[in-house]
Short mmCIF file of N, CA and C and ligand atoms in Angstrom, two decimals:
data_model
loop_
_atom_site.label_atom_id
_atom_site.label_comp_id
_atom_site.label_asym_id
_atom_site.label_seq_id
_atom_site.Cartn_x
_atom_site.Cartn_y
_atom_site.Cartn_z
N MET A 106 0.84 -1.19 0.00
CA MET A 106 0.00 0.00 0.00
C MET A 106 0.88 1.24 0.00
N THR A 107 0.64 2.10 -0.96
CA THR A 107 1.51 3.27 -1.11
C THR A 107 0.76 4.56 -0.88
N LEU A 108 -0.32 4.46 -0.11
CA LEU A 108 -1.07 5.68 0.19
C LEU A 108 -0.19 6.66 0.93
N ARG A 109 -0.23 7.87 0.51
CA ARG A 109 0.48 8.90 1.23
C ARG A 109 -0.31 10.18 1.14
N THR A 110 0.04 11.11 1.98
CA THR A 110 -0.67 12.38 2.01
C THR A 110 0.26 13.48 1.58
N VAL A 111 -0.16 14.26 0.62
CA VAL A 111 0.63 15.38 0.15
C VAL A 111 -0.15 16.65 0.45
N ALA A 112 0.40 17.47 1.34
CA ALA A 112 -0.23 18.75 1.70
C ALA A 112 -1.71 18.57 2.02
N GLY A 113 -2.01 17.55 2.81
CA GLY A 113 -3.37 17.35 3.26
C GLY A 113 -4.24 16.58 2.29
N ARG A 114 -3.70 16.28 1.11
CA ARG A 114 -4.49 15.48 0.17
C ARG A 114 -4.03 14.04 0.23
N ARG A 115 -4.96 13.12 -0.04
CA ARG A 115 -4.62 11.71 -0.09
C ARG A 115 -4.24 11.36 -1.52
N ILE A 116 -3.12 10.73 -1.65
CA ILE A 116 -2.62 10.38 -2.97
C ILE A 116 -2.48 8.86 -3.05
N GLY A 117 -3.02 8.29 -4.09
CA GLY A 117 -2.83 6.86 -4.33
C GLY A 117 -2.25 6.66 -5.71
N GLU A 118 -1.34 5.72 -5.81
CA GLU A 118 -0.66 5.53 -7.09
C GLU A 118 -1.37 4.56 -8.00
N THR A 119 -2.21 3.71 -7.43
CA THR A 119 -2.89 2.69 -8.23
C THR A 119 -4.34 2.56 -7.80
N ALA A 120 -5.11 1.83 -8.61
CA ALA A 120 -6.49 1.54 -8.25
C ALA A 120 -6.56 0.73 -6.97
N GLU A 121 -5.54 -0.06 -6.71
CA GLU A 121 -5.53 -0.82 -5.45
C GLU A 121 -5.42 0.13 -4.26
N ASP A 122 -4.66 1.20 -4.40
CA ASP A 122 -4.58 2.19 -3.33
C ASP A 122 -5.94 2.82 -3.05
N LEU A 123 -6.69 3.05 -4.13
CA LEU A 123 -8.04 3.60 -3.97
C LEU A 123 -8.91 2.66 -3.14
N GLN A 124 -8.81 1.37 -3.45
CA GLN A 124 -9.63 0.40 -2.71
C GLN A 124 -9.13 0.25 -1.27
N ALA A 125 -7.83 0.34 -1.07
CA ALA A 125 -7.28 0.27 0.29
C ALA A 125 -7.75 1.46 1.11
N TRP A 126 -7.83 2.62 0.46
CA TRP A 126 -8.31 3.82 1.16
C TRP A 126 -9.74 3.62 1.64
N LEU A 127 -10.58 3.04 0.79
CA LEU A 127 -11.96 2.79 1.19
C LEU A 127 -12.02 1.86 2.40
N ARG A 128 -11.18 0.83 2.40
CA ARG A 128 -11.25 -0.16 3.48
C ARG A 128 -10.81 0.41 4.82
N GLN A 129 -10.04 1.49 4.83
CA GLN A 129 -9.57 2.02 6.10
C GLN A 129 -10.36 3.24 6.56
N LEU A 130 -11.45 3.57 5.90
CA LEU A 130 -12.24 4.74 6.29
C LEU A 130 -12.76 4.60 7.72
N ASP A 131 -12.69 5.70 8.46
CA ASP A 131 -13.22 5.76 9.82
C ASP A 131 -14.52 6.54 9.83
N GLY A 132 -15.29 6.37 10.90
CA GLY A 132 -16.47 7.19 11.09
C GLY A 132 -17.61 6.84 10.18
N CYS A 133 -17.64 5.62 9.68
CA CYS A 133 -18.70 5.16 8.81
C CYS A 133 -18.79 3.65 8.99
N PRO A 134 -19.83 3.03 8.43
CA PRO A 134 -19.89 1.56 8.52
C PRO A 134 -18.61 0.93 7.95
N SER A 135 -18.19 -0.16 8.54
CA SER A 135 -16.93 -0.78 8.12
C SER A 135 -17.05 -1.33 6.71
N ILE A 136 -16.01 -1.17 5.95
CA ILE A 136 -15.99 -1.64 4.57
C ILE A 136 -15.08 -2.86 4.48
N SER A 137 -15.67 -3.97 4.09
CA SER A 137 -14.88 -5.20 4.06
C SER A 137 -14.65 -5.69 2.64
N ARG A 138 -15.35 -5.12 1.68
CA ARG A 138 -15.15 -5.56 0.30
C ARG A 138 -15.19 -4.34 -0.61
N THR A 139 -14.37 -4.38 -1.64
CA THR A 139 -14.36 -3.26 -2.57
C THR A 139 -14.50 -3.78 -4.00
N VAL A 140 -15.05 -2.94 -4.85
CA VAL A 140 -15.24 -3.28 -6.26
C VAL A 140 -14.71 -2.12 -7.09
N LEU A 141 -13.77 -2.40 -7.98
CA LEU A 141 -13.29 -1.38 -8.90
C LEU A 141 -14.23 -1.31 -10.10
N ALA A 142 -14.74 -0.13 -10.39
CA ALA A 142 -15.69 0.01 -11.49
C ALA A 142 -15.00 -0.22 -12.83
N SER A 143 -15.66 -0.98 -13.69
CA SER A 143 -15.18 -1.10 -15.07
C SER A 143 -16.38 -1.03 -15.99
N CYS A 144 -16.16 -0.54 -17.20
CA CYS A 144 -17.25 -0.35 -18.14
C CYS A 144 -17.83 -1.69 -18.56
N PRO A 145 -19.17 -1.82 -18.53
CA PRO A 145 -19.78 -3.11 -18.88
C PRO A 145 -19.85 -3.38 -20.38
N SER A 146 -19.48 -2.41 -21.19
CA SER A 146 -19.59 -2.63 -22.64
C SER A 146 -18.69 -3.78 -23.08
N GLU A 147 -19.25 -4.62 -23.95
CA GLU A 147 -18.50 -5.79 -24.39
C GLU A 147 -17.35 -5.41 -25.32
N GLN A 148 -17.38 -4.21 -25.85
CA GLN A 148 -16.35 -3.87 -26.83
C GLN A 148 -14.96 -3.78 -26.24
N HIS A 149 -14.86 -3.76 -24.91
CA HIS A 149 -13.53 -3.69 -24.31
C HIS A 149 -12.85 -5.05 -24.23
N GLY A 150 -13.61 -6.10 -24.48
CA GLY A 150 -13.02 -7.43 -24.51
C GLY A 150 -12.29 -7.78 -23.23
N ASP A 151 -11.05 -8.20 -23.37
CA ASP A 151 -10.28 -8.67 -22.22
C ASP A 151 -9.58 -7.55 -21.47
N GLU A 152 -9.73 -6.32 -21.97
CA GLU A 152 -9.06 -5.22 -21.30
C GLU A 152 -10.09 -4.29 -20.71
N PRO A 153 -10.44 -4.49 -19.44
CA PRO A 153 -11.49 -3.69 -18.82
C PRO A 153 -11.17 -2.20 -18.88
N ALA A 154 -12.19 -1.41 -19.19
CA ALA A 154 -12.02 0.04 -19.21
C ALA A 154 -12.38 0.58 -17.84
N THR A 155 -11.44 1.27 -17.20
CA THR A 155 -11.65 1.71 -15.82
C THR A 155 -11.46 3.22 -15.64
N TRP A 156 -11.41 3.95 -16.74
CA TRP A 156 -11.29 5.42 -16.64
C TRP A 156 -12.62 6.04 -17.02
N PHE A 157 -13.08 6.95 -16.14
CA PHE A 157 -14.42 7.50 -16.29
C PHE A 157 -14.47 9.00 -16.05
N TYR A 158 -15.46 9.64 -16.67
CA TYR A 158 -15.96 10.91 -16.17
C TYR A 158 -17.08 10.57 -15.19
N VAL A 159 -17.14 11.31 -14.09
CA VAL A 159 -18.10 10.98 -13.05
C VAL A 159 -18.93 12.21 -12.72
N GLU A 160 -20.23 12.01 -12.62
CA GLU A 160 -21.10 13.03 -12.05
C GLU A 160 -21.66 12.45 -10.77
N ALA A 161 -21.59 13.21 -9.68
CA ALA A 161 -22.07 12.69 -8.41
C ALA A 161 -22.54 13.84 -7.53
N ASP A 162 -23.50 13.55 -6.67
CA ASP A 162 -24.00 14.51 -5.70
C ASP A 162 -24.03 13.81 -4.35
N ALA A 163 -23.12 14.22 -3.47
CA ALA A 163 -23.01 13.55 -2.18
C ALA A 163 -24.27 13.70 -1.35
N ALA A 164 -24.95 14.83 -1.48
CA ALA A 164 -26.13 15.08 -0.67
C ALA A 164 -27.31 14.23 -1.12
N GLU A 165 -27.37 13.91 -2.40
CA GLU A 165 -28.52 13.18 -2.94
C GLU A 165 -28.25 11.70 -3.12
N SER A 166 -27.03 11.25 -2.84
CA SER A 166 -26.68 9.85 -3.05
C SER A 166 -26.94 9.40 -4.49
N ILE A 167 -26.38 10.14 -5.41
CA ILE A 167 -26.49 9.75 -6.81
C ILE A 167 -25.12 9.84 -7.46
N ALA A 168 -24.92 8.98 -8.46
CA ALA A 168 -23.66 9.02 -9.22
C ALA A 168 -23.86 8.32 -10.55
N ARG A 169 -23.14 8.82 -11.54
CA ARG A 169 -23.18 8.22 -12.87
C ARG A 169 -21.77 8.30 -13.45
N ARG A 170 -21.38 7.22 -14.13
CA ARG A 170 -20.06 7.19 -14.75
C ARG A 170 -20.22 7.18 -16.26
N ARG A 171 -19.29 7.83 -16.96
CA ARG A 171 -19.25 7.73 -18.41
C ARG A 171 -17.86 7.25 -18.80
N CYS A 172 -17.85 6.13 -19.52
CA CYS A 172 -16.59 5.50 -19.90
C CYS A 172 -15.78 6.42 -20.81
N LEU A 173 -14.55 6.66 -20.45
CA LEU A 173 -13.70 7.54 -21.26
C LEU A 173 -13.49 6.95 -22.65
N SER A 174 -13.41 5.62 -22.70
CA SER A 174 -13.04 4.95 -23.93
C SER A 174 -14.21 4.84 -24.91
N CYS A 175 -15.40 4.46 -24.43
CA CYS A 175 -16.50 4.20 -25.36
C CYS A 175 -17.70 5.12 -25.15
N GLY A 176 -17.74 5.88 -24.07
CA GLY A 176 -18.82 6.82 -23.85
C GLY A 176 -20.07 6.25 -23.20
N GLN A 177 -20.08 4.95 -22.95
CA GLN A 177 -21.27 4.36 -22.32
C GLN A 177 -21.40 4.88 -20.89
N THR A 178 -22.65 5.20 -20.49
CA THR A 178 -22.88 5.67 -19.13
C THR A 178 -23.46 4.54 -18.28
N SER A 179 -23.13 4.59 -17.00
CA SER A 179 -23.66 3.63 -16.04
C SER A 179 -24.16 4.40 -14.84
N ASP A 180 -25.43 4.21 -14.52
CA ASP A 180 -25.99 4.81 -13.32
C ASP A 180 -25.68 3.90 -12.13
N VAL A 181 -25.20 4.51 -11.06
CA VAL A 181 -24.87 3.73 -9.88
C VAL A 181 -26.14 3.50 -9.06
N LEU A 182 -26.42 2.24 -8.82
CA LEU A 182 -27.60 1.82 -8.05
C LEU A 182 -28.84 2.50 -8.62
N ASP A 183 -29.66 3.18 -7.76
CA ASP A 183 -30.91 3.75 -8.26
C ASP A 183 -30.78 5.24 -8.60
N SER A 184 -29.57 5.68 -8.91
CA SER A 184 -29.33 7.11 -9.13
C SER A 184 -30.23 7.71 -10.20
N ALA A 185 -30.53 6.94 -11.25
CA ALA A 185 -31.31 7.48 -12.36
C ALA A 185 -32.71 7.88 -11.91
N GLU A 186 -33.20 7.25 -10.84
CA GLU A 186 -34.58 7.52 -10.41
C GLU A 186 -34.72 8.88 -9.75
N HIS A 187 -33.63 9.42 -9.25
CA HIS A 187 -33.73 10.77 -8.68
C HIS A 187 -32.56 11.63 -9.14
N TRP A 188 -32.28 11.52 -10.43
CA TRP A 188 -31.16 12.25 -11.02
C TRP A 188 -31.42 13.75 -10.98
N ASN A 189 -30.43 14.53 -10.62
CA ASN A 189 -30.63 15.98 -10.55
C ASN A 189 -29.53 16.75 -11.30
N TYR A 190 -28.88 16.07 -12.21
CA TYR A 190 -27.88 16.70 -13.07
C TYR A 190 -26.78 17.43 -12.29
N PRO A 191 -26.10 16.68 -11.42
CA PRO A 191 -25.00 17.32 -10.68
C PRO A 191 -23.83 17.64 -11.62
N ARG A 192 -22.97 18.51 -11.15
CA ARG A 192 -21.79 18.86 -11.93
C ARG A 192 -20.86 17.68 -12.07
N MET A 193 -20.10 17.66 -13.15
CA MET A 193 -19.10 16.63 -13.32
C MET A 193 -17.99 16.80 -12.27
N TRP A 194 -17.56 15.67 -11.75
CA TRP A 194 -16.45 15.70 -10.80
C TRP A 194 -15.19 16.19 -11.48
N SER A 195 -14.43 17.03 -10.76
CA SER A 195 -13.08 17.32 -11.20
C SER A 195 -12.17 17.29 -9.98
N CYS A 196 -10.95 16.92 -10.22
CA CYS A 196 -9.98 16.71 -9.16
C CYS A 196 -9.70 18.01 -8.42
N SER A 197 -9.74 17.95 -7.07
CA SER A 197 -9.44 19.15 -6.30
C SER A 197 -7.95 19.47 -6.32
N GLY A 198 -7.16 18.49 -6.76
CA GLY A 198 -5.72 18.73 -6.81
C GLY A 198 -5.26 19.35 -8.12
N CYS A 199 -5.71 18.78 -9.24
CA CYS A 199 -5.17 19.25 -10.52
C CYS A 199 -6.26 19.72 -11.48
N GLY A 200 -7.52 19.49 -11.13
CA GLY A 200 -8.60 20.07 -11.90
C GLY A 200 -9.11 19.25 -13.06
N GLN A 201 -8.41 18.19 -13.43
CA GLN A 201 -8.92 17.41 -14.57
C GLN A 201 -10.00 16.44 -14.08
N SER A 202 -10.68 15.78 -15.02
CA SER A 202 -11.93 15.09 -14.67
C SER A 202 -11.94 13.59 -14.94
N ILE A 203 -10.82 12.99 -15.24
CA ILE A 203 -10.81 11.55 -15.51
C ILE A 203 -10.39 10.81 -14.24
N ALA A 204 -11.19 9.81 -13.86
CA ALA A 204 -10.94 9.14 -12.59
C ALA A 204 -11.17 7.65 -12.70
N GLU A 205 -10.47 6.93 -11.85
CA GLU A 205 -10.86 5.56 -11.54
C GLU A 205 -11.86 5.63 -10.40
N VAL A 206 -12.83 4.72 -10.39
CA VAL A 206 -13.89 4.76 -9.41
C VAL A 206 -13.98 3.39 -8.73
N ALA A 207 -14.11 3.42 -7.42
CA ALA A 207 -14.29 2.16 -6.69
C ALA A 207 -15.40 2.32 -5.67
N ALA A 208 -16.06 1.20 -5.40
CA ALA A 208 -17.12 1.16 -4.39
C ALA A 208 -16.64 0.33 -3.22
N GLY A 209 -16.92 0.82 -2.02
CA GLY A 209 -16.66 0.05 -0.80
C GLY A 209 -17.98 -0.45 -0.26
N LEU A 210 -18.02 -1.74 0.09
CA LEU A 210 -19.26 -2.37 0.51
C LEU A 210 -19.23 -2.67 2.00
N HIS A 211 -20.30 -2.27 2.69
CA HIS A 211 -20.47 -2.69 4.08
C HIS A 211 -21.39 -3.90 4.09
N LEU A 212 -20.90 -5.00 4.65
CA LEU A 212 -21.67 -6.24 4.66
C LEU A 212 -22.23 -6.48 6.05
N GLU A 213 -23.53 -6.81 6.11
CA GLU A 213 -24.09 -7.31 7.36
C GLU A 213 -23.66 -8.77 7.51
N ASP A 214 -23.94 -9.35 8.68
CA ASP A 214 -23.41 -10.70 8.95
C ASP A 214 -23.96 -11.75 7.99
N SER A 215 -25.09 -11.47 7.38
CA SER A 215 -25.64 -12.42 6.42
C SER A 215 -24.95 -12.32 5.05
N ASP A 216 -23.94 -11.49 4.96
CA ASP A 216 -23.22 -11.27 3.71
C ASP A 216 -24.01 -10.41 2.74
N ASP A 217 -25.01 -9.72 3.26
CA ASP A 217 -25.75 -8.78 2.42
C ASP A 217 -25.16 -7.38 2.56
N VAL A 218 -25.17 -6.66 1.44
CA VAL A 218 -24.67 -5.28 1.45
C VAL A 218 -25.79 -4.35 1.89
N THR A 219 -25.49 -3.46 2.84
CA THR A 219 -26.50 -2.49 3.28
C THR A 219 -26.04 -1.04 3.08
N TRP A 220 -24.77 -0.87 2.76
CA TRP A 220 -24.25 0.49 2.61
C TRP A 220 -23.08 0.47 1.63
N VAL A 221 -23.04 1.48 0.78
CA VAL A 221 -22.01 1.55 -0.25
C VAL A 221 -21.38 2.94 -0.24
N ALA A 222 -20.09 3.00 -0.25
CA ALA A 222 -19.36 4.26 -0.40
C ALA A 222 -18.67 4.27 -1.76
N LEU A 223 -18.71 5.42 -2.42
CA LEU A 223 -18.11 5.53 -3.75
C LEU A 223 -16.99 6.56 -3.69
N ALA A 224 -15.85 6.21 -4.27
CA ALA A 224 -14.72 7.12 -4.24
C ALA A 224 -14.01 7.12 -5.59
N ALA A 225 -13.27 8.20 -5.83
CA ALA A 225 -12.58 8.38 -7.10
C ALA A 225 -11.09 8.61 -6.87
N ARG A 226 -10.29 8.15 -7.84
CA ARG A 226 -8.86 8.46 -7.83
C ARG A 226 -8.51 9.15 -9.14
N CYS A 227 -7.99 10.35 -9.03
CA CYS A 227 -7.60 11.10 -10.22
C CYS A 227 -6.48 10.35 -10.94
N VAL A 228 -6.67 10.11 -12.24
CA VAL A 228 -5.65 9.36 -12.96
C VAL A 228 -4.44 10.22 -13.31
N GLU A 229 -4.55 11.52 -13.09
CA GLU A 229 -3.43 12.42 -13.39
C GLU A 229 -2.51 12.57 -12.19
N CYS A 230 -3.06 13.01 -11.06
CA CYS A 230 -2.20 13.29 -9.90
C CYS A 230 -2.38 12.30 -8.76
N GLY A 231 -3.36 11.38 -8.87
CA GLY A 231 -3.52 10.34 -7.86
C GLY A 231 -4.37 10.73 -6.67
N SER A 232 -4.89 11.94 -6.67
CA SER A 232 -5.70 12.41 -5.55
C SER A 232 -6.93 11.51 -5.38
N ILE A 233 -7.20 11.13 -4.13
CA ILE A 233 -8.34 10.26 -3.83
C ILE A 233 -9.40 11.06 -3.09
N GLU A 234 -10.64 10.97 -3.55
CA GLU A 234 -11.73 11.72 -2.94
C GLU A 234 -12.98 10.86 -2.86
N GLY A 235 -13.71 11.00 -1.76
CA GLY A 235 -15.01 10.37 -1.67
C GLY A 235 -15.99 11.09 -2.59
N LEU A 236 -16.92 10.33 -3.18
CA LEU A 236 -17.91 10.91 -4.09
C LEU A 236 -19.28 11.02 -3.43
N THR A 237 -19.80 9.90 -2.97
CA THR A 237 -21.09 9.87 -2.30
C THR A 237 -21.23 8.51 -1.63
N ASP A 238 -22.32 8.33 -0.91
CA ASP A 238 -22.57 7.01 -0.32
C ASP A 238 -24.06 6.70 -0.42
N PHE A 239 -24.38 5.42 -0.29
CA PHE A 239 -25.73 4.95 -0.53
C PHE A 239 -26.15 3.99 0.60
N ASN A 240 -27.33 4.22 1.16
CA ASN A 240 -27.97 3.19 1.97
C ASN A 240 -28.79 2.32 1.03
N VAL A 241 -28.62 1.02 1.12
CA VAL A 241 -29.34 0.14 0.19
C VAL A 241 -30.11 -0.92 0.98
N ASP A 242 -31.23 -1.35 0.43
CA ASP A 242 -31.91 -2.50 1.00
C ASP A 242 -30.97 -3.68 0.88
N PRO A 243 -30.95 -4.54 1.90
CA PRO A 243 -29.98 -5.64 1.88
C PRO A 243 -30.00 -6.39 0.55
N ILE A 244 -28.83 -6.50 -0.04
CA ILE A 244 -28.72 -7.14 -1.34
C ILE A 244 -27.42 -7.95 -1.36
N ASP A 245 -27.48 -9.08 -2.01
CA ASP A 245 -26.33 -9.96 -2.09
C ASP A 245 -25.14 -9.23 -2.73
N SER A 246 -23.96 -9.46 -2.21
CA SER A 246 -22.79 -8.71 -2.69
C SER A 246 -22.44 -9.06 -4.14
N GLU A 247 -22.82 -10.24 -4.59
CA GLU A 247 -22.60 -10.56 -6.00
C GLU A 247 -23.61 -9.80 -6.87
N ALA A 248 -24.85 -9.76 -6.40
CA ALA A 248 -25.90 -9.13 -7.19
C ALA A 248 -25.70 -7.63 -7.33
N ILE A 249 -25.09 -7.02 -6.34
CA ILE A 249 -24.95 -5.56 -6.39
C ILE A 249 -23.85 -5.14 -7.36
N ALA A 250 -22.96 -6.04 -7.67
CA ALA A 250 -21.81 -5.67 -8.50
C ALA A 250 -22.25 -5.12 -9.86
N ASP A 251 -23.37 -5.65 -10.39
CA ASP A 251 -23.86 -5.20 -11.68
C ASP A 251 -24.46 -3.79 -11.62
N LYS A 252 -24.76 -3.32 -10.44
CA LYS A 252 -25.46 -2.04 -10.29
C LYS A 252 -24.51 -0.91 -9.92
N LEU A 253 -23.22 -1.22 -9.80
CA LEU A 253 -22.28 -0.21 -9.32
C LEU A 253 -21.63 0.52 -10.47
ZN1 ZN B 382 -16.60 1.59 -22.20
ZN1 ZN B 383 -5.72 15.31 -10.03
#
């Protein structure tokens, strides 16, 4: 793990650092599993596309990703049902808007997910930032992967 802090910002060098950051979050439900977002479009074949433009609203618990490579959008969980056209995310460190995105899952003892945290890592400078979080009706951790 190569997480480090530069002038108060969290910097991660890889997508794994982003997921490690989610797992160590304090002051929220514990995160025991993480999922790195990749574009579901079949055109990427064996090379998953993991760079996105992200729109998210932390107050409304909504987020949407647009694949940098193919342009396909993915609504996170039920975000489309109460979409409010939030601004596109841009890095607080360097200002650009392309990010890797990962979800941290809080599992109840039955192995059901009840809470999800979404975070982004700037692919330019490595800055890691939380995007939003979601309370969800208990759902199997395999089943939720398609909705992230
Ligand atoms: Zn794509
Ligand atoms: Zn940046």
